[in-house]
PDB file of C-alpha atoms in Angstrom:
ATOM      1  CA  MET B   1     -34.398 -28.706  -5.972  1.00  0.00           C
ATOM      2  CA  THR B   2     -31.860 -28.533  -8.745  1.00  0.00           C
ATOM      3  CA  PHE B   3     -28.506 -26.787  -8.418  1.00  0.00           C
ATOM      4  CA  LEU B   4     -29.591 -24.216 -11.030  1.00  0.00           C
ATOM      5  CA  VAL B   5     -32.757 -23.332  -9.109  1.00  0.00           C
ATOM      6  CA  ARG B   6     -30.864 -23.058  -5.809  1.00  0.00           C
ATOM      7  CA  SER B   7     -28.277 -20.798  -7.457  1.00  0.00           C
ATOM      8  CA  LEU B   8     -31.017 -18.585  -8.942  1.00  0.00           C
ATOM      9  CA  ILE B   9     -32.747 -18.240  -5.568  1.00  0.00           C
ATOM     10  CA  LEU B  10     -29.444 -17.385  -3.891  1.00  0.00           C
ATOM     11  CA  PHE B  11     -28.700 -14.747  -6.519  1.00  0.00           C
ATOM     12  CA  LEU B  12     -32.142 -13.162  -6.117  1.00  0.00           C
ATOM     13  CA  LEU B  13     -31.718 -13.096  -2.352  1.00  0.00           C
ATOM     14  CA  LEU B  14     -28.241 -11.573  -2.391  1.00  0.00           C
ATOM     15  CA  TYR B  15     -28.352  -9.170  -5.308  1.00  0.00           C
ATOM     16  CA  PRO B  16     -30.819  -6.679  -3.835  1.00  0.00           C
ATOM     17  CA  CYS B  17     -28.730  -6.576  -0.672  1.00  0.00           C
ATOM     18  CA  GLY B  18     -25.547  -5.928  -2.660  1.00  0.00           C
ATOM     19  CA  ALA B  19     -27.292  -3.261  -4.713  1.00  0.00           C
ATOM     20  CA  ALA B  20     -28.620  -1.587  -1.574  1.00  0.00           C
ATOM     21  CA  ILE B  21     -25.149  -1.557  -0.027  1.00  0.00           C
ATOM     22  CA  ALA B  22     -23.726   0.011  -3.169  1.00  0.00           C
ATOM     23  CA  ASP B  23     -26.468   2.647  -3.459  1.00  0.00           C
ATOM     24  CA  ASP B  24     -25.671   4.356  -0.163  1.00  0.00           C
ATOM     25  CA  TYR B  25     -21.995   3.388   0.116  1.00  0.00           C
ATOM     26  CA  PRO B  26     -20.237   4.650   2.108  1.00  0.00           C
ATOM     27  CA  ALA B  27     -22.779   5.468   4.791  1.00  0.00           C
ATOM     28  CA  ARG B  28     -20.293   5.441   7.681  1.00  0.00           C
ATOM     29  CA  PRO B  29     -16.530   5.736   8.245  1.00  0.00           C
ATOM     30  CA  ILE B  30     -14.248   3.192   6.568  1.00  0.00           C
ATOM     31  CA  THR B  31     -11.454   1.403   8.433  1.00  0.00           C
ATOM     32  CA  VAL B  32      -8.156   0.712   6.683  1.00  0.00           C
ATOM     33  CA  ILE B  33      -6.114  -1.879   8.529  1.00  0.00           C
ATOM     34  CA  VAL B  34      -2.342  -1.518   8.392  1.00  0.00           C
ATOM     35  CA  PRO B  35      -0.761  -4.742   9.709  1.00  0.00           C
ATOM     36  CA  PHE B  36       2.257  -2.925  11.151  1.00  0.00           C
ATOM     37  CA  SER B  37       2.916  -0.390  13.904  1.00  0.00           C
ATOM     38  CA  ALA B  38       2.053   3.294  13.895  1.00  0.00           C
ATOM     39  CA  GLY B  39       4.809   5.498  12.524  1.00  0.00           C
ATOM     40  CA  GLY B  40       6.093   2.932  10.034  1.00  0.00           C
ATOM     41  CA  PRO B  41       6.029   3.405   6.250  1.00  0.00           C
ATOM     42  CA  GLY B  42       2.723   1.595   5.702  1.00  0.00           C
ATOM     43  CA  ASP B  43       1.072   3.648   8.424  1.00  0.00           C
ATOM     44  CA  VAL B  44       2.325   6.908   6.905  1.00  0.00           C
ATOM     45  CA  ILE B  45       1.167   5.929   3.409  1.00  0.00           C
ATOM     46  CA  ALA B  46      -2.247   4.831   4.712  1.00  0.00           C
ATOM     47  CA  ARG B  47      -2.848   8.132   6.486  1.00  0.00           C
ATOM     48  CA  ILE B  48      -1.878  10.226   3.474  1.00  0.00           C
ATOM     49  CA  LEU B  49      -3.971   8.041   1.177  1.00  0.00           C
ATOM     50  CA  GLY B  50      -6.908   7.937   3.588  1.00  0.00           C
ATOM     51  CA  ASN B  51      -7.070  11.718   3.794  1.00  0.00           C
ATOM     52  CA  ALA B  52      -7.105  11.995   0.011  1.00  0.00           C
ATOM     53  CA  MET B  53      -9.663   9.224  -0.586  1.00  0.00           C
ATOM     54  CA  SER B  54     -12.056  10.566   2.049  1.00  0.00           C
ATOM     55  CA  ALA B  55     -12.529  13.711  -0.022  1.00  0.00           C
ATOM     56  CA  THR B  56     -14.079  11.627  -2.821  1.00  0.00           C
ATOM     57  CA  LEU B  57     -15.941   9.158  -0.614  1.00  0.00           C
ATOM     58  CA  LYS B  58     -17.354  11.908   1.639  1.00  0.00           C
ATOM     59  CA  GLN B  59     -16.611   9.793   4.688  1.00  0.00           C
ATOM     60  CA  SER B  60     -13.715   9.685   7.104  1.00  0.00           C
ATOM     61  CA  ILE B  61     -11.172   6.881   6.816  1.00  0.00           C
ATOM     62  CA  VAL B  62      -9.844   5.493  10.091  1.00  0.00           C
ATOM     63  CA  ILE B  63      -6.423   3.835  10.167  1.00  0.00           C
ATOM     64  CA  GLU B  64      -6.115   0.869  12.518  1.00  0.00           C
ATOM     65  CA  ASN B  65      -2.743  -0.722  13.233  1.00  0.00           C
ATOM     66  CA  VAL B  66      -3.012  -4.476  13.859  1.00  0.00           C
ATOM     67  CA  VAL B  67       0.504  -5.645  14.688  1.00  0.00           C
ATOM     68  CA  GLY B  68       2.003  -9.126  14.753  1.00  0.00           C
ATOM     69  CA  ALA B  69       3.196 -12.227  12.911  1.00  0.00           C
ATOM     70  CA  GLY B  70       4.922 -10.377  10.094  1.00  0.00           C
ATOM     71  CA  GLY B  71       1.726  -8.622   9.074  1.00  0.00           C
ATOM     72  CA  THR B  72      -0.396 -11.772   8.861  1.00  0.00           C
ATOM     73  CA  LEU B  73      -2.574 -10.938  11.895  1.00  0.00           C
ATOM     74  CA  GLY B  74      -3.896  -7.719  10.411  1.00  0.00           C
ATOM     75  CA  THR B  75      -4.157  -9.236   6.960  1.00  0.00           C
ATOM     76  CA  ASN B  76      -6.195 -12.135   8.323  1.00  0.00           C
ATOM     77  CA  ARG B  77      -8.504  -9.680  10.104  1.00  0.00           C
ATOM     78  CA  VAL B  78      -9.441  -8.193   6.730  1.00  0.00           C
ATOM     79  CA  ALA B  79      -9.740 -11.603   5.064  1.00  0.00           C
ATOM     80  CA  LYS B  80     -12.360 -12.566   7.695  1.00  0.00           C
ATOM     81  CA  ALA B  81     -14.155  -9.191   7.749  1.00  0.00           C
ATOM     82  CA  ALA B  82     -17.623  -8.584   6.347  1.00  0.00           C
ATOM     83  CA  PRO B  83     -17.374  -7.954   2.574  1.00  0.00           C
ATOM     84  CA  ASP B  84     -19.180  -4.622   2.709  1.00  0.00           C
ATOM     85  CA  GLY B  85     -16.416  -2.159   1.871  1.00  0.00           C
ATOM     86  CA  TYR B  86     -16.010  -0.853   5.414  1.00  0.00           C
ATOM     87  CA  THR B  87     -12.860  -2.817   6.277  1.00  0.00           C
ATOM     88  CA  LEU B  88      -9.917  -2.520   3.876  1.00  0.00           C
ATOM     89  CA  LEU B  89      -6.269  -3.581   3.913  1.00  0.00           C
ATOM     90  CA  LEU B  90      -3.187  -1.619   2.912  1.00  0.00           C
ATOM     91  CA  MET B  91      -0.388  -4.157   2.570  1.00  0.00           C
ATOM     92  CA  HIS B  92       3.056  -4.134   1.016  1.00  0.00           C
ATOM     93  CA  VAL B  93       5.126  -6.788  -0.772  1.00  0.00           C
ATOM     94  CA  GLY B  94       4.544  -9.076   2.230  1.00  0.00           C
ATOM     95  CA  GLN B  95       1.259 -10.073   0.585  1.00  0.00           C
ATOM     96  CA  ALA B  96       3.382 -11.788  -2.091  1.00  0.00           C
ATOM     97  CA  THR B  97       6.070 -13.273   0.163  1.00  0.00           C
ATOM     98  CA  ALA B  98       3.762 -14.809   2.764  1.00  0.00           C
ATOM     99  CA  PRO B  99       3.050 -18.043   0.818  1.00  0.00           C
ATOM    100  CA  ALA B 100       6.785 -18.830   0.672  1.00  0.00           C
ATOM    101  CA  LEU B 101       7.477 -17.892   4.294  1.00  0.00           C
ATOM    102  CA  TYR B 102       4.563 -19.458   6.163  1.00  0.00           C
ATOM    103  CA  ALA B 103       3.694 -23.151   6.015  1.00  0.00           C
ATOM    104  CA  LYS B 104       0.114 -22.620   7.196  1.00  0.00           C
ATOM    105  CA  LEU B 105      -1.366 -19.238   6.366  1.00  0.00           C
ATOM    106  CA  PRO B 106      -4.850 -18.577   7.773  1.00  0.00           C
ATOM    107  CA  PHE B 107      -5.815 -16.880   4.513  1.00  0.00           C
ATOM    108  CA  ASP B 108      -5.200 -17.072   0.769  1.00  0.00           C
ATOM    109  CA  PRO B 109      -3.343 -13.892  -0.315  1.00  0.00           C
ATOM    110  CA  VAL B 110      -5.103 -13.992  -3.692  1.00  0.00           C
ATOM    111  CA  GLY B 111      -8.341 -15.900  -3.188  1.00  0.00           C
ATOM    112  CA  ASP B 112      -9.520 -14.246   0.049  1.00  0.00           C
ATOM    113  CA  PHE B 113      -9.279 -10.650  -1.171  1.00  0.00           C
ATOM    114  CA  ALA B 114     -10.882  -8.344  -3.696  1.00  0.00           C
ATOM    115  CA  PRO B 115      -8.051  -6.207  -5.077  1.00  0.00           C
ATOM    116  CA  ILE B 116      -8.688  -2.471  -5.463  1.00  0.00           C
ATOM    117  CA  GLY B 117      -5.385  -1.244  -6.901  1.00  0.00           C
ATOM    118  CA  LEU B 118      -1.709  -0.546  -6.461  1.00  0.00           C
ATOM    119  CA  VAL B 119      -0.783   2.630  -4.597  1.00  0.00           C
ATOM    120  CA  THR B 120       2.963   3.231  -4.821  1.00  0.00           C
ATOM    121  CA  ASP B 121       6.383   1.656  -5.333  1.00  0.00           C
ATOM    122  CA  VAL B 122       8.835   2.673  -2.639  1.00  0.00           C
ATOM    123  CA  PRO B 123      12.619   2.270  -2.887  1.00  0.00           C
ATOM    124  CA  MET B 124      14.478   0.941   0.135  1.00  0.00           C
ATOM    125  CA  ILE B 125      17.277   2.823   1.879  1.00  0.00           C
ATOM    126  CA  LEU B 126      20.103   1.226   3.846  1.00  0.00           C
ATOM    127  CA  VAL B 127      20.787   3.398   6.888  1.00  0.00           C
ATOM    128  CA  ALA B 128      22.982   3.226   9.978  1.00  0.00           C
ATOM    129  CA  ARG B 129      23.182   4.750  13.431  1.00  0.00           C
ATOM    130  CA  PRO B 130      24.458   8.348  13.431  1.00  0.00           C
ATOM    131  CA  ASN B 131      27.917   7.499  14.781  1.00  0.00           C
ATOM    132  CA  TYR B 132      28.624   4.518  12.521  1.00  0.00           C
ATOM    133  CA  PRO B 133      32.212   5.056  11.268  1.00  0.00           C
ATOM    134  CA  ALA B 134      31.875   3.971   7.606  1.00  0.00           C
ATOM    135  CA  LYS B 135      31.805   6.895   5.179  1.00  0.00           C
ATOM    136  CA  ASP B 136      30.163   5.035   2.261  1.00  0.00           C
ATOM    137  CA  LEU B 137      28.651   1.685   1.289  1.00  0.00           C
ATOM    138  CA  GLY B 138      32.015   0.189   0.349  1.00  0.00           C
ATOM    139  CA  GLU B 139      33.475   0.935   3.768  1.00  0.00           C
ATOM    140  CA  LEU B 140      30.296  -0.294   5.448  1.00  0.00           C
ATOM    141  CA  ILE B 141      30.542  -3.658   3.688  1.00  0.00           C
ATOM    142  CA  THR B 142      34.247  -3.967   4.573  1.00  0.00           C
ATOM    143  CA  GLN B 143      33.578  -3.233   8.245  1.00  0.00           C
ATOM    144  CA  ILE B 144      30.650  -5.686   8.376  1.00  0.00           C
ATOM    145  CA  ARG B 145      32.863  -8.431   6.920  1.00  0.00           C
ATOM    146  CA  LYS B 146      35.593  -7.734   9.490  1.00  0.00           C
ATOM    147  CA  ALA B 147      33.078  -7.752  12.357  1.00  0.00           C
ATOM    148  CA  GLY B 148      31.681 -11.160  11.425  1.00  0.00           C
ATOM    149  CA  ASP B 149      28.149 -11.380  12.758  1.00  0.00           C
ATOM    150  CA  LYS B 150      28.555  -8.692  15.419  1.00  0.00           C
ATOM    151  CA  VAL B 151      26.810  -5.962  13.400  1.00  0.00           C
ATOM    152  CA  THR B 152      23.135  -5.726  14.382  1.00  0.00           C
ATOM    153  CA  PHE B 153      20.405  -5.306  11.810  1.00  0.00           C
ATOM    154  CA  GLY B 154      16.852  -4.083  12.494  1.00  0.00           C
ATOM    155  CA  ASN B 155      14.223  -6.507  11.238  1.00  0.00           C
ATOM    156  CA  VAL B 156      10.440  -6.111  11.386  1.00  0.00           C
ATOM    157  CA  GLY B 157       9.875  -9.849  11.134  1.00  0.00           C
ATOM    158  CA  LEU B 158       9.179 -12.653   8.741  1.00  0.00           C
ATOM    159  CA  GLY B 159       8.030 -11.394   5.361  1.00  0.00           C
ATOM    160  CA  SER B 160       8.594  -7.730   6.159  1.00  0.00           C
ATOM    161  CA  ALA B 161      10.217  -5.367   3.682  1.00  0.00           C
ATOM    162  CA  SER B 162      13.140  -4.924   6.076  1.00  0.00           C
ATOM    163  CA  GLN B 163      13.730  -8.676   6.266  1.00  0.00           C
ATOM    164  CA  LEU B 164      13.619  -9.045   2.479  1.00  0.00           C
ATOM    165  CA  CYS B 165      15.953  -6.100   2.062  1.00  0.00           C
ATOM    166  CA  GLY B 166      18.339  -7.587   4.614  1.00  0.00           C
ATOM    167  CA  LEU B 167      18.326 -10.952   2.874  1.00  0.00           C
ATOM    168  CA  MET B 168      19.090  -9.348  -0.444  1.00  0.00           C
ATOM    169  CA  PHE B 169      21.846  -7.160   1.056  1.00  0.00           C
ATOM    170  CA  MET B 170      23.583 -10.128   2.710  1.00  0.00           C
ATOM    171  CA  SER B 171      23.285 -12.195  -0.467  1.00  0.00           C
ATOM    172  CA  ALA B 172      24.598  -9.394  -2.681  1.00  0.00           C
ATOM    173  CA  THR B 173      27.559  -8.568  -0.401  1.00  0.00           C
ATOM    174  CA  ASP B 174      28.369 -12.007   1.045  1.00  0.00           C
ATOM    175  CA  THR B 175      28.009 -10.688   4.586  1.00  0.00           C
ATOM    176  CA  LYS B 176      26.326 -11.837   7.787  1.00  0.00           C
ATOM    177  CA  LEU B 177      24.255  -9.595  10.047  1.00  0.00           C
ATOM    178  CA  THR B 178      22.636 -10.349  13.403  1.00  0.00           C
ATOM    179  CA  PRO B 179      18.902  -9.567  13.236  1.00  0.00           C
ATOM    180  CA  ILE B 180      17.170  -7.649  16.015  1.00  0.00           C
ATOM    181  CA  TYR B 181      13.409  -8.102  15.761  1.00  0.00           C
ATOM    182  CA  TYR B 182      10.761  -5.392  16.095  1.00  0.00           C
ATOM    183  CA  LYS B 183       6.989  -5.228  15.802  1.00  0.00           C
ATOM    184  CA  GLY B 184       7.104  -2.366  13.328  1.00  0.00           C
ATOM    185  CA  GLY B 185       9.235   0.023  11.319  1.00  0.00           C
ATOM    186  CA  GLY B 186       8.695   2.941  13.698  1.00  0.00           C
ATOM    187  CA  PRO B 187      10.317   1.271  16.723  1.00  0.00           C
ATOM    188  CA  ALA B 188      13.175  -0.088  14.590  1.00  0.00           C
ATOM    189  CA  LEU B 189      13.904   3.325  13.106  1.00  0.00           C
ATOM    190  CA  ASN B 190      13.804   4.892  16.569  1.00  0.00           C
ATOM    191  CA  ASP B 191      16.444   2.438  17.772  1.00  0.00           C
ATOM    192  CA  VAL B 192      18.700   3.279  14.807  1.00  0.00           C
ATOM    193  CA  ILE B 193      18.371   6.972  15.684  1.00  0.00           C
ATOM    194  CA  ALA B 194      19.176   6.217  19.326  1.00  0.00           C
ATOM    195  CA  GLY B 195      22.175   4.088  18.337  1.00  0.00           C
ATOM    196  CA  HIS B 196      20.804   0.882  19.861  1.00  0.00           C
ATOM    197  CA  ILE B 197      21.205  -1.055  16.590  1.00  0.00           C
ATOM    198  CA  ASP B 198      23.780  -0.614  13.846  1.00  0.00           C
ATOM    199  CA  VAL B 199      21.992  -0.785  10.501  1.00  0.00           C
ATOM    200  CA  TYR B 200      18.476  -0.971   9.111  1.00  0.00           C
ATOM    201  CA  CYS B 201      16.908  -1.169   5.663  1.00  0.00           C
ATOM    202  CA  ASP B 202      13.615   0.656   5.419  1.00  0.00           C
ATOM    203  CA  PRO B 203      11.281   1.954   2.710  1.00  0.00           C
ATOM    204  CA  ALA B 204      12.285   5.535   1.906  1.00  0.00           C
ATOM    205  CA  THR B 205       9.149   6.850   3.603  1.00  0.00           C
ATOM    206  CA  GLY B 206      10.621   6.453   7.085  1.00  0.00           C
ATOM    207  CA  PRO B 207      14.286   7.502   6.990  1.00  0.00           C
ATOM    208  CA  THR B 208      14.081  10.424   4.521  1.00  0.00           C
ATOM    209  CA  PRO B 209      13.565  13.283   7.037  1.00  0.00           C
ATOM    210  CA  TYR B 210      16.174  11.827   9.406  1.00  0.00           C
ATOM    211  CA  ILE B 211      18.789  11.546   6.660  1.00  0.00           C
ATOM    212  CA  GLN B 212      18.001  15.107   5.589  1.00  0.00           C
ATOM    213  CA  SER B 213      18.597  16.337   9.137  1.00  0.00           C
ATOM    214  CA  ASN B 214      21.772  14.200   9.542  1.00  0.00           C
ATOM    215  CA  THR B 215      20.116  12.325  12.394  1.00  0.00           C
ATOM    216  CA  ILE B 216      21.066   8.991  10.775  1.00  0.00           C
ATOM    217  CA  LYS B 217      23.382   7.984   7.944  1.00  0.00           C
ATOM    218  CA  GLY B 218      22.034   6.985   4.529  1.00  0.00           C
ATOM    219  CA  TYR B 219      24.344   4.626   2.595  1.00  0.00           C
ATOM    220  CA  ALA B 220      22.436   3.470  -0.480  1.00  0.00           C
ATOM    221  CA  ILE B 221      19.029   3.677  -2.105  1.00  0.00           C
ATOM    222  CA  THR B 222      17.778   0.643  -4.022  1.00  0.00           C
ATOM    223  CA  SER B 223      16.082   2.489  -6.887  1.00  0.00           C
ATOM    224  CA  LYS B 224      17.539   2.728 -10.404  1.00  0.00           C
ATOM    225  CA  THR B 225      18.150   6.453 -10.010  1.00  0.00           C
ATOM    226  CA  ARG B 226      18.742   8.783  -7.083  1.00  0.00           C
ATOM    227  CA  VAL B 227      15.670  10.335  -5.486  1.00  0.00           C
ATOM    228  CA  ALA B 228      15.126  14.083  -5.562  1.00  0.00           C
ATOM    229  CA  THR B 229      14.634  14.378  -1.812  1.00  0.00           C
ATOM    230  CA  LEU B 230      17.964  12.659  -1.062  1.00  0.00           C
ATOM    231  CA  PRO B 231      20.279  13.667  -3.912  1.00  0.00           C
ATOM    232  CA  GLU B 232      23.389  12.932  -1.854  1.00  0.00           C
ATOM    233  CA  VAL B 233      22.473   9.273  -1.273  1.00  0.00           C
ATOM    234  CA  PRO B 234      23.893   7.113  -4.109  1.00  0.00           C
ATOM    235  CA  THR B 235      22.105   4.146  -5.595  1.00  0.00           C
ATOM    236  CA  SER B 236      23.328   0.659  -4.785  1.00  0.00           C
ATOM    237  CA  THR B 237      24.436   0.306  -8.418  1.00  0.00           C
ATOM    238  CA  GLU B 238      26.512   3.492  -8.210  1.00  0.00           C
ATOM    239  CA  SER B 239      28.080   2.092  -5.053  1.00  0.00           C
ATOM    240  CA  GLY B 240      29.194  -1.057  -6.853  1.00  0.00           C
ATOM    241  CA  VAL B 241      26.479  -3.451  -5.651  1.00  0.00           C
ATOM    242  CA  PRO B 242      23.920  -3.666  -8.499  1.00  0.00           C
ATOM    243  CA  GLU B 243      22.573  -6.958  -7.123  1.00  0.00           C
ATOM    244  CA  PHE B 244      21.270  -5.071  -4.076  1.00  0.00           C
ATOM    245  CA  ASP B 245      18.032  -4.191  -5.862  1.00  0.00           C
ATOM    246  CA  VAL B 246      14.728  -4.376  -3.980  1.00  0.00           C
ATOM    247  CA  THR B 247      11.634  -2.191  -4.015  1.00  0.00           C
ATOM    248  CA  THR B 248       8.590  -2.522  -1.799  1.00  0.00           C
ATOM    249  CA  TRP B 249       5.144  -1.825  -3.171  1.00  0.00           C
ATOM    250  CA  TYR B 250       1.779  -1.206  -1.562  1.00  0.00           C
ATOM    251  CA  GLY B 251      -1.686  -2.338  -2.639  1.00  0.00           C
ATOM    252  CA  LEU B 252      -5.208  -1.714  -1.363  1.00  0.00           C
ATOM    253  CA  TYR B 253      -7.592  -4.656  -0.845  1.00  0.00           C
ATOM    254  CA  ALA B 254     -11.121  -5.450   0.352  1.00  0.00           C
ATOM    255  CA  PRO B 255     -12.400  -8.832   1.558  1.00  0.00           C
ATOM    256  CA  LYS B 256     -13.441 -11.349  -1.086  1.00  0.00           C
ATOM    257  CA  GLY B 257     -17.116 -11.008  -1.998  1.00  0.00           C
ATOM    258  CA  THR B 258     -17.270  -7.230  -1.680  1.00  0.00           C
ATOM    259  CA  PRO B 259     -19.914  -6.120  -4.221  1.00  0.00           C
ATOM    260  CA  LYS B 260     -18.478  -4.860  -7.502  1.00  0.00           C
ATOM    261  CA  PRO B 261     -20.278  -1.477  -7.283  1.00  0.00           C
ATOM    262  CA  VAL B 262     -18.566  -0.908  -3.925  1.00  0.00           C
ATOM    263  CA  ILE B 263     -15.196  -1.870  -5.403  1.00  0.00           C
ATOM    264  CA  ASP B 264     -15.875   0.522  -8.285  1.00  0.00           C
ATOM    265  CA  HIS B 265     -16.483   3.356  -5.777  1.00  0.00           C
ATOM    266  CA  LEU B 266     -13.212   2.560  -4.052  1.00  0.00           C
ATOM    267  CA  VAL B 267     -11.247   2.332  -7.313  1.00  0.00           C
ATOM    268  CA  ALA B 268     -12.577   5.742  -8.363  1.00  0.00           C
ATOM    269  CA  ALA B 269     -11.623   7.217  -4.972  1.00  0.00           C
ATOM    270  CA  LEU B 270      -8.148   5.632  -5.136  1.00  0.00           C
ATOM    271  CA  GLN B 271      -7.470   6.966  -8.608  1.00  0.00           C
ATOM    272  CA  ALA B 272      -8.702  10.442  -7.662  1.00  0.00           C
ATOM    273  CA  ALA B 273      -6.469  10.384  -4.576  1.00  0.00           C
ATOM    274  CA  LEU B 274      -3.385   9.429  -6.604  1.00  0.00           C
ATOM    275  CA  ARG B 275      -4.023  12.464  -8.854  1.00  0.00           C
ATOM    276  CA  ASP B 276      -4.443  14.810  -5.892  1.00  0.00           C
ATOM    277  CA  PRO B 277      -1.676  17.463  -5.910  1.00  0.00           C
ATOM    278  CA  ALA B 278      -1.509  17.414  -2.108  1.00  0.00           C
ATOM    279  CA  LEU B 279      -0.908  13.650  -2.051  1.00  0.00           C
ATOM    280  CA  ILE B 280       1.626  13.848  -4.882  1.00  0.00           C
ATOM    281  CA  SER B 281       3.512  16.577  -3.030  1.00  0.00           C
ATOM    282  CA  ARG B 282       3.453  14.707   0.285  1.00  0.00           C
ATOM    283  CA  PHE B 283       4.587  11.476  -1.378  1.00  0.00           C
ATOM    284  CA  ALA B 284       7.436  13.362  -3.076  1.00  0.00           C
ATOM    285  CA  GLU B 285       8.612  14.695   0.285  1.00  0.00           C
ATOM    286  CA  LEU B 286       8.972  11.065   1.377  1.00  0.00           C
ATOM    287  CA  SER B 287      10.778   9.883  -1.791  1.00  0.00           C
ATOM    288  CA  MET B 288       7.686   8.209  -3.281  1.00  0.00           C
ATOM    289  CA  THR B 289       5.532   8.614  -6.360  1.00  0.00           C
ATOM    290  CA  PRO B 290       1.960   7.363  -6.857  1.00  0.00           C
ATOM    291  CA  VAL B 291       1.489   4.644  -9.467  1.00  0.00           C
ATOM    292  CA  GLU B 292       0.026   5.411 -12.882  1.00  0.00           C
ATOM    293  CA  SER B 293      -3.782   5.207 -13.108  1.00  0.00           C
ATOM    294  CA  GLU B 294      -3.664   2.007 -15.173  1.00  0.00           C
ATOM    295  CA  ARG B 295      -1.909   0.271 -12.258  1.00  0.00           C
ATOM    296  CA  ALA B 296      -4.421   1.511  -9.692  1.00  0.00           C
ATOM    297  CA  THR B 297      -7.015  -1.058 -10.781  1.00  0.00           C
ATOM    298  CA  PRO B 298      -8.162  -4.456  -9.486  1.00  0.00           C
ATOM    299  CA  GLU B 299      -6.945  -6.201 -12.629  1.00  0.00           C
ATOM    300  CA  ALA B 300      -3.465  -4.683 -12.445  1.00  0.00           C
ATOM    301  CA  LEU B 301      -3.023  -5.460  -8.740  1.00  0.00           C
ATOM    302  CA  GLU B 302      -4.217  -9.051  -9.115  1.00  0.00           C
ATOM    303  CA  ALA B 303      -1.878  -9.751 -12.054  1.00  0.00           C
ATOM    304  CA  PHE B 304       1.044  -8.056 -10.320  1.00  0.00           C
ATOM    305  CA  LEU B 305       0.448  -9.900  -7.040  1.00  0.00           C
ATOM    306  CA  LYS B 306       0.406 -13.288  -8.776  1.00  0.00           C
ATOM    307  CA  ALA B 307       3.654 -12.481 -10.600  1.00  0.00           C
ATOM    308  CA  GLU B 308       5.305 -11.278  -7.373  1.00  0.00           C
ATOM    309  CA  ILE B 309       4.273 -14.456  -5.520  1.00  0.00           C
ATOM    310  CA  GLY B 310       6.082 -16.516  -8.153  1.00  0.00           C
ATOM    311  CA  LYS B 311       9.161 -14.273  -8.104  1.00  0.00           C
ATOM    312  CA  TRP B 312       9.579 -14.250  -4.316  1.00  0.00           C
ATOM    313  CA  LYS B 313       9.016 -18.004  -4.030  1.00  0.00           C
ATOM    314  CA  ARG B 314      12.090 -18.474  -6.221  1.00  0.00           C
ATOM    315  CA  ILE B 315      14.167 -15.896  -4.310  1.00  0.00           C
ATOM    316  CA  ILE B 316      13.250 -17.192  -0.854  1.00  0.00           C
ATOM    317  CA  LYS B 317      13.838 -20.806  -1.840  1.00  0.00           C
ATOM    318  CA  ALA B 318      17.245 -19.897  -3.288  1.00  0.00           C
ATOM    319  CA  ALA B 319      18.079 -18.192   0.051  1.00  0.00           C
ATOM    320  CA  GLY B 320      17.516 -21.523   1.808  1.00  0.00           C
ATOM    321  CA  ILE B 321      14.631 -20.249   3.945  1.00  0.00           C
ATOM    322  CA  ASP B 322      12.060 -22.895   4.846  1.00  0.00           C
ATOM    323  CA  PRO B 323       8.420 -21.951   5.492  1.00  0.00           C
ATOM    324  CA  GLN B 324       7.677 -21.554   9.196  1.00  0.00           C
TER     325      GLN B 324
END
């Protein structure tokens, strides 16, 4: 049997199945895996997005937190899941940094996934425990330099947004911080609030309400302009550290091989969700904005992910970090 004949038979066997899946999709609830702990930024974004997308899909969306190994455990779960549109991944910039940080990944961040679209770009905020004595970023940097490596820094692990933000902060300010590791952003933020660690760099989603209530101190936001929800928090550029510039982004993925009609359903639901006034309002409360519709597409996410992989490989190599 020739290769062409075998391929034709395989296509005829699989296509009706794919078409049948697409015709009644979704016929049951969809699970979105967030590879970090409940209460963290990714978890919050997934729940807001899931509520909005379910209105279009006419099915509930269940958020499952699969914690561990810098997000790679949950990501690998989706890579190995059935490609039927019922198991999705919401992952941040860690999807792009993983190839430079891990010597042996159990998945290919590009090849093992069917991209659906970008969701949002989130600025990072450098915060500190409520009784930290520095009044602004300049004083904070001075005190960290004087303390040597005694200042503790919350870190959600290899490849996490908090780790990348910490690396960039230390590089930009020529300082040294002692990392304290957590399984997710929620526990790390709780320890900042309780005063158990000194500083933490988190996507704006998490710290915003605590800065607003003066529960923790906000020192700098890494966006180009101040955010409306935190007008009193200066940008890193305004504070004299323009090199401290890092933004985390989130994308939605399905396993490789998910039928195109199913992906099309999900893209339509994603784009409708990002236009939903309730989602826009909730994102704004957390210092976020949804991406433009042209970025909420498989093509845009795939191109962006490939570019980010190249960018972070250069940054991580320059930081002297070897893959683990």
